[in-house]
Amino acid sequence: MVHLGKVPTDKDVKDSKVMPELKDLNLNDVGQDEFTSSVYGSKFAAQDLPRHEMPENEMSKEVAYRMIKDDLTLDGNPTLNLASFVTTYMEEEAEKLMIEAFSKNFIDYEEYPVSADIQNRCVSMMARLFNIPTDDDDTNAMGTSTIGSSEAIMLGTLAMKKRWVNKRKAEGKDYSRPNLIMNSAVQVCWEKAARYFDVEEKFVYCTPDRYVIDPEEAVNLVDENTIGICTILGTTYTGEYEDTKKINDLLVERNIDCPIHVDAASGGFVAPFVNPDLVWDFRLEKVVSINVSGHKYGLVYPGVGWVVWRDPEFLPKELIFNINYLGADQASFTLNFSRGASQVIGQYYQLIRLGKKGYRSIMLNLTRTSDYLGAAVEKLGFILMSKTRGNGLPLVAFRLDPKHNHGFDEFAIAHQLRERGWVVPAYTMAPHSEKLKMMRVVVREDFSRSRCDALISDLKLAVNELIKMDEKKLVGHYVEHMKNAGKRSGKTKQMNEHFTDEEHSLQGKHGKTHAVG
């Protein structure tokens, strides 16, 4: 998600100075910097980079590049960031294609018709991967690329709401109170979609031993104002697949006209290859739309997502805008307009480069690695919360066993691992889960077996270190150290704190941690 940045006041700028300017050090006698024998011999190497206001003068491209590159070295290493599903590796040939397309504005269909056609090829391939019915000549399935699954979910929600509104208007009924049914463990983009488009959220809450939607409870919540039910193919926290088929069967059995949108952001490129017998997609008659993230297990750098609809019936015409190119109308349904073509081209490269066999090989390897890691954390005394053997995403969710009565929690372990370079997040689970704390490791394509072994070793060291602190009654001091880490770095001052007291989200109401997607 994008953070709301605080605009610093003049006092903030003054207070942010690490130390006052040195009056006796003259940096102005270096001379003109149009040419210098060394980046670090220029005056800029002895100055802070501009932070709050554009500088008056230029700097050379070599200096600008090096100064920013040096700043970025303080970022974490993406390959050690096990919090994120987002792809961190692509082949050099794919990167080259994407770089060559940087200057292409994807929305300009007239100028870049091949790029537009490549999107359509990708949509067709994904729709067929999700078993779209293609045997009927009257079928007119459709889809589009998006910036990511967040935009795809926004579009899916809009389509469901508009279809419901049109139906209510035709029946002469009130259409002012739409609602959407979902699991309380949904990714925050679902909360955003509901709030941004004035749709009431009806949650099926998790329990201490159930982290997915309960099909019976979900269907029982359906009323005349329900625009649809969201099911998740791979929840953010534990990676479990929700039982879309059971919900579909209950709706059919009870003759309830309620569509299902499947959020397959993470699992859409996993389940078809690892667990092909799982029925969750367009084979189910109530499933009308599916979204998937190309930049997760679709194996493309961020950001690209996709959304597919079963039929125009589920995508109201008034949401579509026609853009004329080469003398023909191109239908468009997006929240965003201008954007680069690189990610769509990167997706097409992966689809034709790997094929089904390549994706299957990669996803099976990731599943083997996650099962190996899962067995290791259980051996270390943790409780495993995620599924194994391909019955969920290739991730490992685990928590401390309460019977050990440790004086530290999962957040302390996460902090210990961070000091060793790993980003393994700790979360507070969804509401009604008795505020369970957990940790999660996402197994991505570049998370090799050797890297997995290194993580296991460091996890064991981290736990042992905290146990020693616990025995010496030092854990309290360490927790205080964790709390003050952000203050010492100055990072907390850079965040906009004006909205920290919001109480409308699941996090504001229940303390749920919004997991990284």
Short mmCIF file of C-alpha atoms in Angstrom, two decimals:
data_model
loop_
_atom_site.label_atom_id
_atom_site.label_comp_id
_atom_site.label_asym_id
_atom_site.label_seq_id
_atom_site.Cartn_x
_atom_site.Cartn_y
_atom_site.Cartn_z
CA MET A 1 0.00 0.00 0.00
CA VAL A 2 1.14 3.63 -0.41
CA HIS A 3 1.85 5.47 2.83
CA LEU A 4 0.49 8.96 3.35
CA GLY A 5 3.60 11.06 3.63
CA LYS A 6 3.75 13.90 6.13
CA VAL A 7 4.87 17.25 4.67
CA PRO A 8 7.42 18.55 7.19
CA THR A 9 7.09 22.04 8.64
CA ASP A 10 10.00 24.46 8.65
CA LYS A 11 10.60 23.53 12.30
CA ASP A 12 10.63 19.82 11.37
CA VAL A 13 13.25 20.54 8.70
CA LYS A 14 15.36 22.46 11.18
CA ASP A 15 15.02 19.79 13.86
CA SER A 16 15.90 17.01 11.38
CA LYS A 17 19.45 18.33 11.02
CA VAL A 18 21.80 15.78 12.57
CA MET A 19 24.14 18.60 13.56
CA PRO A 20 24.43 22.32 12.77
CA GLU A 21 26.37 23.47 9.72
CA LEU A 22 30.09 23.78 10.31
CA LYS A 23 30.81 27.52 9.97
CA ASP A 24 34.58 27.11 9.59
CA LEU A 25 34.39 24.61 6.73
CA ASN A 26 34.12 26.32 3.36
CA LEU A 27 32.73 24.02 0.67
CA ASN A 28 32.39 26.74 -1.95
CA ASP A 29 36.02 26.91 -3.08
CA VAL A 30 35.98 23.59 -4.90
CA GLY A 31 35.05 25.38 -8.09
CA GLN A 32 32.57 24.50 -10.80
CA ASP A 33 31.44 20.85 -10.77
CA GLU A 34 30.71 20.42 -14.47
CA PHE A 35 33.67 18.06 -14.42
CA THR A 36 35.35 16.29 -11.56
CA SER A 37 37.74 13.38 -11.51
CA SER A 38 35.73 11.63 -8.82
CA VAL A 39 32.11 11.49 -7.68
CA TYR A 40 33.33 11.65 -4.11
CA GLY A 41 35.59 14.56 -4.95
CA SER A 42 32.59 16.73 -5.83
CA LYS A 43 31.02 19.14 -3.35
CA PHE A 44 27.87 17.01 -3.29
CA ALA A 45 29.65 14.15 -1.52
CA ALA A 46 30.13 16.46 1.47
CA GLN A 47 26.54 17.69 1.53
CA ASP A 48 23.22 16.17 2.48
CA LEU A 49 21.00 15.27 -0.47
CA PRO A 50 18.07 17.66 -1.06
CA ARG A 51 15.10 16.41 0.97
CA HIS A 52 12.40 19.05 1.16
CA GLU A 53 12.85 21.51 -1.69
CA MET A 54 14.23 21.30 -5.23
CA PRO A 55 17.81 22.57 -5.45
CA GLU A 56 18.50 25.72 -7.43
CA ASN A 57 21.28 24.22 -9.52
CA GLU A 58 21.98 21.02 -11.42
CA MET A 59 24.31 18.21 -10.54
CA SER A 60 25.98 15.85 -12.98
CA LYS A 61 24.17 12.65 -13.93
CA GLU A 62 27.01 10.52 -12.54
CA VAL A 63 26.83 12.23 -9.15
CA ALA A 64 23.00 12.11 -9.00
CA TYR A 65 23.04 8.41 -9.84
CA ARG A 66 25.71 7.53 -7.29
CA MET A 67 24.28 9.62 -4.47
CA ILE A 68 20.81 8.06 -4.87
CA LYS A 69 22.30 4.58 -5.26
CA ASP A 70 24.23 5.06 -2.03
CA ASP A 71 21.03 6.16 -0.27
CA LEU A 72 19.23 3.05 -1.51
CA THR A 73 21.86 0.72 -0.06
CA LEU A 74 20.16 1.30 3.30
CA ASP A 75 17.04 -0.44 1.96
CA GLY A 76 16.62 -4.10 2.77
CA ASN A 77 17.68 -6.86 0.41
CA PRO A 78 14.58 -7.92 -1.61
CA THR A 79 15.68 -11.57 -1.68
CA LEU A 80 15.72 -11.64 2.14
CA ASN A 81 12.30 -9.98 2.38
CA LEU A 82 10.19 -13.03 3.18
CA ALA A 83 7.17 -10.87 4.08
CA SER A 84 6.22 -10.19 0.48
CA PHE A 85 4.67 -12.33 -2.23
CA VAL A 86 6.00 -9.91 -4.84
CA THR A 87 8.40 -11.32 -7.43
CA THR A 88 12.08 -10.49 -6.88
CA TYR A 89 13.64 -12.46 -9.74
CA MET A 90 13.18 -12.49 -13.50
CA GLU A 91 15.44 -13.69 -16.27
CA GLU A 92 17.74 -11.20 -17.99
CA GLU A 93 15.87 -11.56 -21.29
CA ALA A 94 12.58 -10.64 -19.60
CA GLU A 95 14.20 -7.63 -17.92
CA LYS A 96 15.61 -6.51 -21.27
CA LEU A 97 12.17 -6.67 -22.93
CA MET A 98 10.63 -4.72 -20.07
CA ILE A 99 13.33 -2.04 -20.13
CA GLU A 100 12.86 -1.61 -23.88
CA ALA A 101 9.15 -0.96 -23.25
CA PHE A 102 9.61 1.63 -20.48
CA SER A 103 8.63 4.51 -22.75
CA LYS A 104 5.44 2.90 -24.05
CA ASN A 105 2.17 4.26 -22.66
CA PHE A 106 0.04 1.13 -22.61
CA ILE A 107 -3.24 2.99 -22.96
CA ASP A 108 -2.21 4.38 -26.36
CA TYR A 109 -3.69 1.52 -28.38
CA GLU A 110 -3.31 3.33 -31.70
CA GLU A 111 0.42 3.85 -31.28
CA TYR A 112 1.13 0.47 -29.64
CA PRO A 113 -1.42 -2.00 -31.04
CA VAL A 114 0.87 -5.01 -30.56
CA SER A 115 1.23 -4.27 -26.84
CA ALA A 116 -2.57 -4.07 -26.60
CA ASP A 117 -2.87 -7.39 -28.42
CA ILE A 118 -0.33 -8.96 -26.06
CA GLN A 119 -2.60 -8.02 -23.17
CA ASN A 120 -5.49 -9.78 -24.92
CA ARG A 121 -3.35 -12.89 -25.43
CA CYS A 122 -2.54 -12.94 -21.70
CA VAL A 123 -6.22 -12.52 -20.76
CA SER A 124 -7.16 -15.47 -22.98
CA MET A 125 -4.43 -17.69 -21.54
CA MET A 126 -5.41 -16.90 -17.95
CA ALA A 127 -9.14 -17.28 -18.57
CA ARG A 128 -8.53 -20.74 -20.02
CA LEU A 129 -6.22 -21.59 -17.13
CA PHE A 130 -9.18 -20.79 -14.87
CA ASN A 131 -11.45 -23.06 -16.95
CA ILE A 132 -13.59 -20.39 -18.59
CA PRO A 133 -16.37 -22.07 -20.65
CA THR A 134 -15.31 -21.74 -24.28
CA ASP A 135 -17.41 -24.49 -25.91
CA ASP A 136 -20.45 -22.23 -26.28
CA ASP A 137 -20.27 -19.98 -29.37
CA ASP A 138 -22.37 -17.36 -27.56
CA THR A 139 -19.90 -17.09 -24.69
CA ASN A 140 -18.15 -13.73 -24.55
CA ALA A 141 -15.78 -13.89 -21.60
CA MET A 142 -13.51 -10.89 -21.13
CA GLY A 143 -10.80 -9.49 -18.90
CA THR A 144 -8.21 -6.78 -18.48
CA SER A 145 -4.81 -6.09 -17.02
CA THR A 146 -4.54 -3.84 -13.96
CA ILE A 147 -1.82 -2.24 -11.84
CA GLY A 148 -2.21 -5.13 -9.38
CA SER A 149 -4.87 -7.17 -7.62
CA SER A 150 -6.00 -4.11 -5.66
CA GLU A 151 -7.23 -2.40 -8.84
CA ALA A 152 -8.63 -5.71 -10.08
CA ILE A 153 -10.61 -6.11 -6.85
CA MET A 154 -11.89 -2.55 -7.13
CA LEU A 155 -13.13 -3.32 -10.65
CA GLY A 156 -14.71 -6.60 -9.55
CA THR A 157 -16.50 -4.87 -6.67
CA LEU A 158 -17.74 -2.08 -8.94
CA ALA A 159 -19.11 -4.58 -11.45
CA MET A 160 -20.95 -6.56 -8.76
CA LYS A 161 -22.38 -3.41 -7.19
CA LYS A 162 -23.54 -1.89 -10.50
CA ARG A 163 -25.18 -5.14 -11.59
CA TRP A 164 -27.03 -5.34 -8.26
CA VAL A 165 -28.10 -1.67 -8.48
CA ASN A 166 -29.46 -2.18 -12.00
CA LYS A 167 -31.42 -5.22 -10.89
CA ARG A 168 -32.90 -3.40 -7.89
CA LYS A 169 -33.86 -0.40 -10.04
CA ALA A 170 -35.59 -2.67 -12.54
CA GLU A 171 -37.58 -4.21 -9.67
CA GLY A 172 -38.45 -0.78 -8.26
CA LYS A 173 -36.69 -1.55 -5.01
CA ASP A 174 -34.32 0.43 -2.77
CA TYR A 175 -30.69 0.23 -3.83
CA SER A 176 -29.03 2.39 -1.17
CA ARG A 177 -27.65 -0.33 1.13
CA PRO A 178 -25.46 -2.80 -0.80
CA ASN A 179 -23.34 -5.25 1.20
CA LEU A 180 -20.49 -7.62 0.42
CA ILE A 181 -19.70 -10.83 2.33
CA MET A 182 -16.07 -11.71 3.06
CA ASN A 183 -13.72 -13.33 5.55
CA SER A 184 -12.34 -11.01 8.26
CA ALA A 185 -8.85 -12.15 7.17
CA VAL A 186 -9.17 -10.41 3.78
CA GLN A 187 -6.36 -8.26 2.48
CA VAL A 188 -6.91 -4.57 3.23
CA CYS A 189 -7.76 -3.80 -0.43
CA TRP A 190 -11.17 -5.45 0.12
CA GLU A 191 -11.88 -3.09 3.01
CA LYS A 192 -10.81 -0.21 0.78
CA ALA A 193 -13.06 -1.33 -2.08
CA ALA A 194 -16.08 -1.56 0.22
CA ARG A 195 -15.45 1.81 1.84
CA TYR A 196 -14.51 3.68 -1.33
CA PHE A 197 -17.61 2.45 -3.16
CA ASP A 198 -20.07 2.71 -0.25
CA VAL A 199 -20.64 -0.99 0.25
CA GLU A 200 -21.30 -2.40 3.72
CA GLU A 201 -18.81 -5.07 4.83
CA LYS A 202 -20.40 -8.24 6.23
CA PHE A 203 -17.63 -10.30 7.79
CA VAL A 204 -17.45 -13.99 8.50
CA TYR A 205 -15.10 -13.85 11.47
CA CYS A 206 -12.22 -16.24 12.04
CA THR A 207 -12.00 -18.34 15.20
CA PRO A 208 -8.96 -19.51 17.22
CA ASP A 209 -8.85 -22.67 15.08
CA ARG A 210 -10.41 -21.52 11.77
CA TYR A 211 -8.72 -18.86 9.65
CA VAL A 212 -10.82 -19.20 6.47
CA ILE A 213 -14.42 -18.34 5.64
CA ASP A 214 -17.13 -20.68 6.93
CA PRO A 215 -19.31 -21.54 3.88
CA GLU A 216 -22.52 -22.10 5.85
CA GLU A 217 -22.14 -18.85 7.78
CA ALA A 218 -21.29 -16.93 4.60
CA VAL A 219 -24.40 -18.11 2.75
CA ASN A 220 -26.56 -17.47 5.83
CA LEU A 221 -25.47 -13.81 5.70
CA VAL A 222 -26.82 -13.32 2.16
CA ASP A 223 -29.84 -11.03 1.97
CA GLU A 224 -31.57 -8.98 -0.73
CA ASN A 225 -28.86 -6.28 -0.46
CA THR A 226 -25.89 -8.62 -0.99
CA ILE A 227 -23.96 -7.81 -4.15
CA GLY A 228 -21.70 -10.86 -3.88
CA ILE A 229 -19.47 -13.12 -1.81
CA CYS A 230 -15.68 -12.90 -1.88
CA THR A 231 -13.69 -16.11 -1.46
CA ILE A 232 -9.91 -16.23 -1.24
CA LEU A 233 -7.69 -18.71 -3.03
CA GLY A 234 -4.83 -18.48 -0.56
CA THR A 235 -5.38 -16.21 2.42
CA THR A 236 -2.72 -13.64 3.21
CA TYR A 237 -2.01 -14.95 6.70
CA THR A 238 -1.96 -18.75 6.47
CA GLY A 239 -2.16 -19.37 2.72
CA GLU A 240 -5.21 -21.63 3.01
CA TYR A 241 -7.64 -22.05 0.12
CA GLU A 242 -11.21 -21.15 1.01
CA ASP A 243 -13.95 -23.60 0.02
CA THR A 244 -15.47 -21.81 -2.96
CA LYS A 245 -17.15 -25.01 -4.18
CA LYS A 246 -19.04 -25.48 -0.92
CA ILE A 247 -20.34 -21.90 -1.05
CA ASN A 248 -21.32 -22.37 -4.71
CA ASP A 249 -23.15 -25.62 -3.94
CA LEU A 250 -25.05 -24.05 -1.03
CA LEU A 251 -26.16 -21.12 -3.21
CA VAL A 252 -27.34 -23.50 -5.93
CA GLU A 253 -29.05 -25.79 -3.43
CA ARG A 254 -30.95 -22.89 -1.86
CA ASN A 255 -31.66 -21.25 -5.24
CA ILE A 256 -29.98 -17.99 -4.16
CA ASP A 257 -29.01 -15.53 -6.89
CA CYS A 258 -25.69 -14.31 -5.49
CA PRO A 259 -22.43 -14.10 -7.49
CA ILE A 260 -19.02 -15.16 -6.21
CA HIS A 261 -15.82 -13.26 -6.91
CA VAL A 262 -12.67 -15.30 -6.28
CA ASP A 263 -9.67 -13.38 -5.02
CA ALA A 264 -6.96 -15.58 -6.51
CA ALA A 265 -4.28 -12.91 -6.14
CA SER A 266 -1.78 -15.38 -4.72
CA GLY A 267 -3.20 -18.79 -5.58
CA GLY A 268 -4.29 -18.27 -9.17
CA PHE A 269 -0.88 -19.26 -10.52
CA VAL A 270 -0.30 -21.97 -7.89
CA ALA A 271 -3.41 -24.14 -7.47
CA PRO A 272 -3.88 -24.97 -11.19
CA PHE A 273 -0.37 -26.49 -11.29
CA VAL A 274 0.02 -27.99 -7.81
CA ASN A 275 -3.57 -28.93 -6.98
CA PRO A 276 -5.40 -29.21 -10.33
CA ASP A 277 -8.25 -31.28 -8.86
CA LEU A 278 -9.29 -28.42 -6.58
CA VAL A 279 -12.50 -26.92 -7.99
CA TRP A 280 -12.61 -23.19 -7.29
CA ASP A 281 -12.83 -21.41 -10.66
CA PHE A 282 -15.22 -20.91 -13.59
CA ARG A 283 -16.21 -24.57 -13.42
CA LEU A 284 -18.53 -23.33 -10.65
CA GLU A 285 -21.63 -21.61 -12.04
CA LYS A 286 -21.80 -18.93 -9.32
CA VAL A 287 -18.20 -17.77 -9.92
CA VAL A 288 -18.58 -14.71 -12.16
CA SER A 289 -15.17 -13.05 -11.83
CA ILE A 290 -11.62 -13.88 -10.76
CA ASN A 291 -8.60 -11.69 -10.08
CA VAL A 292 -4.97 -12.76 -9.97
CA SER A 293 -1.67 -10.96 -9.36
CA GLY A 294 0.87 -11.29 -12.14
CA HIS A 295 3.52 -9.87 -9.82
CA LYS A 296 3.11 -12.60 -7.21
CA TYR A 297 3.28 -16.21 -8.36
CA GLY A 298 2.70 -14.97 -11.91
CA LEU A 299 6.46 -14.31 -11.63
CA VAL A 300 6.54 -10.71 -12.92
CA TYR A 301 8.06 -7.67 -11.22
CA PRO A 302 5.45 -5.29 -9.69
CA GLY A 303 2.97 -4.14 -10.59
CA VAL A 304 0.56 -6.07 -12.74
CA GLY A 305 -2.73 -7.79 -12.02
CA TRP A 306 -5.53 -9.35 -14.00
CA VAL A 307 -9.29 -9.73 -13.70
CA VAL A 308 -11.55 -11.93 -15.83
CA TRP A 309 -15.37 -11.98 -16.09
CA ARG A 310 -17.39 -14.99 -17.15
CA ASP A 311 -19.79 -13.01 -19.37
CA PRO A 312 -20.82 -9.41 -20.22
CA GLU A 313 -23.90 -10.02 -18.07
CA PHE A 314 -21.64 -9.57 -15.03
CA LEU A 315 -19.90 -6.45 -16.34
CA PRO A 316 -22.53 -3.70 -16.81
CA LYS A 317 -22.13 -1.78 -20.04
CA GLU A 318 -22.25 1.66 -18.37
CA LEU A 319 -18.90 0.93 -16.71
CA ILE A 320 -17.19 0.47 -20.07
CA PHE A 321 -15.64 3.24 -22.15
CA ASN A 322 -14.78 2.78 -25.80
CA ILE A 323 -11.46 4.10 -27.04
CA ASN A 324 -11.09 4.39 -30.79
CA TYR A 325 -7.86 3.13 -32.32
CA LEU A 326 -7.09 2.14 -35.90
CA GLY A 327 -10.72 2.78 -36.79
CA ALA A 328 -12.11 0.29 -34.25
CA ASP A 329 -13.46 0.68 -30.73
CA GLN A 330 -11.39 -0.80 -27.90
CA ALA A 331 -13.44 -1.35 -24.72
CA SER A 332 -11.73 -0.07 -21.57
CA PHE A 333 -12.55 -0.72 -17.91
CA THR A 334 -9.82 0.57 -15.59
CA LEU A 335 -9.41 2.96 -12.68
CA ASN A 336 -6.06 4.11 -13.98
CA PHE A 337 -5.46 5.50 -17.48
CA SER A 338 -1.83 6.04 -18.50
CA ARG A 339 0.63 3.34 -17.47
CA GLY A 340 3.66 1.55 -18.86
CA ALA A 341 3.45 -1.55 -21.04
CA SER A 342 6.48 -3.23 -19.45
CA GLN A 343 4.73 -5.45 -16.92
CA VAL A 344 2.18 -6.76 -19.42
CA ILE A 345 5.00 -7.65 -21.80
CA GLY A 346 6.88 -9.26 -18.90
CA GLN A 347 3.81 -11.37 -18.12
CA TYR A 348 3.53 -12.54 -21.72
CA TYR A 349 7.22 -13.48 -21.71
CA GLN A 350 6.75 -15.65 -18.63
CA LEU A 351 3.61 -17.34 -19.97
CA ILE A 352 5.18 -18.38 -23.27
CA ARG A 353 8.72 -18.90 -21.93
CA LEU A 354 7.70 -21.23 -19.10
CA GLY A 355 4.47 -22.72 -20.37
CA LYS A 356 2.39 -24.93 -18.12
CA LYS A 357 5.27 -27.33 -17.59
CA GLY A 358 7.62 -24.57 -16.45
CA TYR A 359 5.11 -23.06 -14.03
CA ARG A 360 4.31 -26.52 -12.68
CA SER A 361 8.00 -27.28 -12.06
CA ILE A 362 8.56 -23.99 -10.22
CA MET A 363 5.40 -24.25 -8.10
CA LEU A 364 6.14 -27.86 -7.14
CA ASN A 365 9.65 -26.88 -6.07
CA LEU A 366 8.27 -24.03 -3.97
CA THR A 367 5.80 -26.44 -2.37
CA ARG A 368 8.60 -28.89 -1.52
CA THR A 369 10.67 -26.09 0.01
CA SER A 370 7.75 -24.77 2.08
CA ASP A 371 6.99 -28.29 3.37
CA TYR A 372 10.66 -28.68 4.32
CA LEU A 373 10.63 -25.35 6.16
CA GLY A 374 7.32 -26.22 7.83
CA ALA A 375 8.77 -29.46 9.19
CA ALA A 376 11.81 -27.53 10.46
CA VAL A 377 9.81 -24.92 12.41
CA GLU A 378 7.72 -27.67 13.99
CA LYS A 379 10.93 -29.39 15.05
CA LEU A 380 12.01 -26.10 16.65
CA GLY A 381 8.86 -26.22 18.81
CA PHE A 382 6.55 -23.87 16.89
CA ILE A 383 2.91 -24.59 16.03
CA LEU A 384 2.42 -24.79 12.26
CA MET A 385 -0.65 -22.81 11.09
CA SER A 386 -0.38 -23.29 7.31
CA LYS A 387 -1.27 -26.26 5.14
CA THR A 388 1.25 -28.59 3.53
CA ARG A 389 1.47 -30.84 0.45
CA GLY A 390 -0.05 -28.31 -1.93
CA ASN A 391 -3.25 -27.75 0.02
CA GLY A 392 -2.38 -24.08 0.38
CA LEU A 393 0.10 -21.52 -0.88
CA PRO A 394 3.84 -22.23 -0.62
CA LEU A 395 4.23 -20.29 2.60
CA VAL A 396 4.89 -21.22 6.21
CA ALA A 397 2.80 -19.63 8.96
CA PHE A 398 3.69 -20.52 12.53
CA ARG A 399 3.46 -19.34 16.13
CA LEU A 400 5.01 -20.00 19.51
CA ASP A 401 3.55 -22.86 21.52
CA PRO A 402 1.89 -21.23 24.57
CA LYS A 403 2.69 -24.24 26.77
CA HIS A 404 6.34 -23.19 26.73
CA ASN A 405 5.45 -19.96 28.57
CA HIS A 406 8.13 -17.92 26.84
CA GLY A 407 8.67 -14.40 28.13
CA PHE A 408 8.91 -13.13 24.55
CA ASP A 409 6.56 -13.19 21.58
CA GLU A 410 6.66 -13.54 17.80
CA PHE A 411 7.40 -9.84 17.33
CA ALA A 412 10.62 -10.23 19.35
CA ILE A 413 11.69 -13.15 17.15
CA ALA A 414 10.93 -11.09 14.03
CA HIS A 415 13.10 -8.27 15.38
CA GLN A 416 15.95 -10.68 16.13
CA LEU A 417 15.78 -12.03 12.58
CA ARG A 418 15.70 -8.49 11.20
CA GLU A 419 19.01 -7.80 12.95
CA ARG A 420 20.38 -10.78 11.00
CA GLY A 421 19.11 -9.32 7.68
CA TRP A 422 15.89 -11.36 7.32
CA VAL A 423 12.47 -9.75 7.01
CA VAL A 424 10.12 -12.34 8.53
CA PRO A 425 7.02 -10.47 9.68
CA ALA A 426 4.99 -11.06 12.80
CA TYR A 427 1.26 -10.34 12.69
CA THR A 428 -1.74 -10.14 14.95
CA MET A 429 -4.37 -12.38 13.37
CA ALA A 430 -7.83 -11.35 12.20
CA PRO A 431 -10.46 -10.40 14.82
CA HIS A 432 -12.18 -13.14 16.86
CA SER A 433 -9.03 -15.27 16.67
CA GLU A 434 -8.30 -14.44 20.32
CA LYS A 435 -5.62 -12.01 19.10
CA LEU A 436 -3.30 -14.83 18.06
CA LYS A 437 0.16 -13.74 17.04
CA MET A 438 1.94 -15.47 14.21
CA MET A 439 4.89 -15.31 11.83
CA ARG A 440 4.87 -15.94 8.10
CA VAL A 441 7.52 -16.87 5.55
CA VAL A 442 6.58 -16.56 1.87
CA VAL A 443 8.49 -19.05 -0.27
CA ARG A 444 9.21 -17.35 -3.60
CA GLU A 445 10.98 -18.53 -6.72
CA ASP A 446 14.41 -17.30 -5.59
CA PHE A 447 14.12 -18.85 -2.10
CA SER A 448 16.41 -21.81 -2.67
CA ARG A 449 16.95 -24.82 -0.39
CA SER A 450 20.33 -23.47 0.75
CA ARG A 451 18.79 -20.10 1.60
CA CYS A 452 16.04 -21.94 3.46
CA ASP A 453 18.67 -23.78 5.54
CA ALA A 454 20.33 -20.45 6.36
CA LEU A 455 16.98 -19.08 7.58
CA ILE A 456 16.37 -22.16 9.74
CA SER A 457 19.81 -21.73 11.36
CA ASP A 458 19.20 -18.04 12.06
CA LEU A 459 15.68 -18.74 13.39
CA LYS A 460 17.13 -21.27 15.82
CA LEU A 461 19.81 -18.79 16.89
CA ALA A 462 17.22 -16.04 17.37
CA VAL A 463 15.02 -18.21 19.59
CA ASN A 464 17.98 -19.42 21.65
CA GLU A 465 19.19 -15.85 22.10
CA LEU A 466 15.77 -14.77 23.37
CA ILE A 467 15.56 -17.79 25.69
CA LYS A 468 18.90 -16.74 27.22
CA MET A 469 17.59 -13.19 27.68
CA ASP A 470 14.43 -14.60 29.22
CA GLU A 471 16.40 -16.67 31.71
CA LYS A 472 18.44 -13.60 32.70
CA LYS A 473 15.27 -11.45 32.97
CA LEU A 474 16.50 -9.23 30.14
CA VAL A 475 13.59 -9.65 27.73
CA GLY A 476 11.89 -6.53 29.08
CA HIS A 477 14.96 -4.50 28.16
CA TYR A 478 14.97 -6.06 24.70
CA VAL A 479 11.31 -5.22 24.13
CA GLU A 480 12.08 -1.63 25.07
CA HIS A 481 14.99 -1.74 22.62
CA MET A 482 12.57 -2.89 19.88
CA LYS A 483 10.12 -0.07 20.62
CA ASN A 484 12.84 2.55 20.52
CA ALA A 485 14.48 1.26 17.33
CA GLY A 486 12.20 3.32 15.09
CA LYS A 487 12.62 6.42 17.22
CA ARG A 488 16.40 6.16 17.13
CA SER A 489 16.46 5.83 13.35
CA GLY A 490 14.18 8.84 12.94
CA LYS A 491 11.84 6.85 10.66
CA THR A 492 8.79 7.42 12.85
CA LYS A 493 9.08 11.18 12.35
CA GLN A 494 8.71 10.68 8.59
CA MET A 495 5.25 9.12 8.90
CA ASN A 496 2.05 11.12 8.85
CA GLU A 497 0.49 10.55 12.27
CA HIS A 498 -2.67 12.57 11.64
CA PHE A 499 -4.73 9.44 10.89
CA THR A 500 -3.31 7.03 13.46
CA ASP A 501 -6.52 7.11 15.50
CA GLU A 502 -8.80 5.79 12.69
CA GLU A 503 -11.42 3.36 13.94
CA HIS A 504 -13.22 2.32 10.73
CA SER A 505 -10.95 -0.55 9.61
CA LEU A 506 -10.48 -4.01 11.09
CA GLN A 507 -7.09 -2.85 12.31
CA GLY A 508 -8.56 0.24 13.98
CA LYS A 509 -11.40 -1.73 15.58
CA HIS A 510 -9.70 -4.99 16.50
CA GLY A 511 -5.92 -4.48 16.26
CA LYS A 512 -5.62 -6.79 13.24
CA THR A 513 -2.27 -6.38 11.51
CA HIS A 514 -2.67 -5.78 7.78
CA ALA A 515 -0.36 -8.34 6.22
CA VAL A 516 1.96 -7.42 3.39
CA GLY A 517 0.74 -8.74 0.03
#
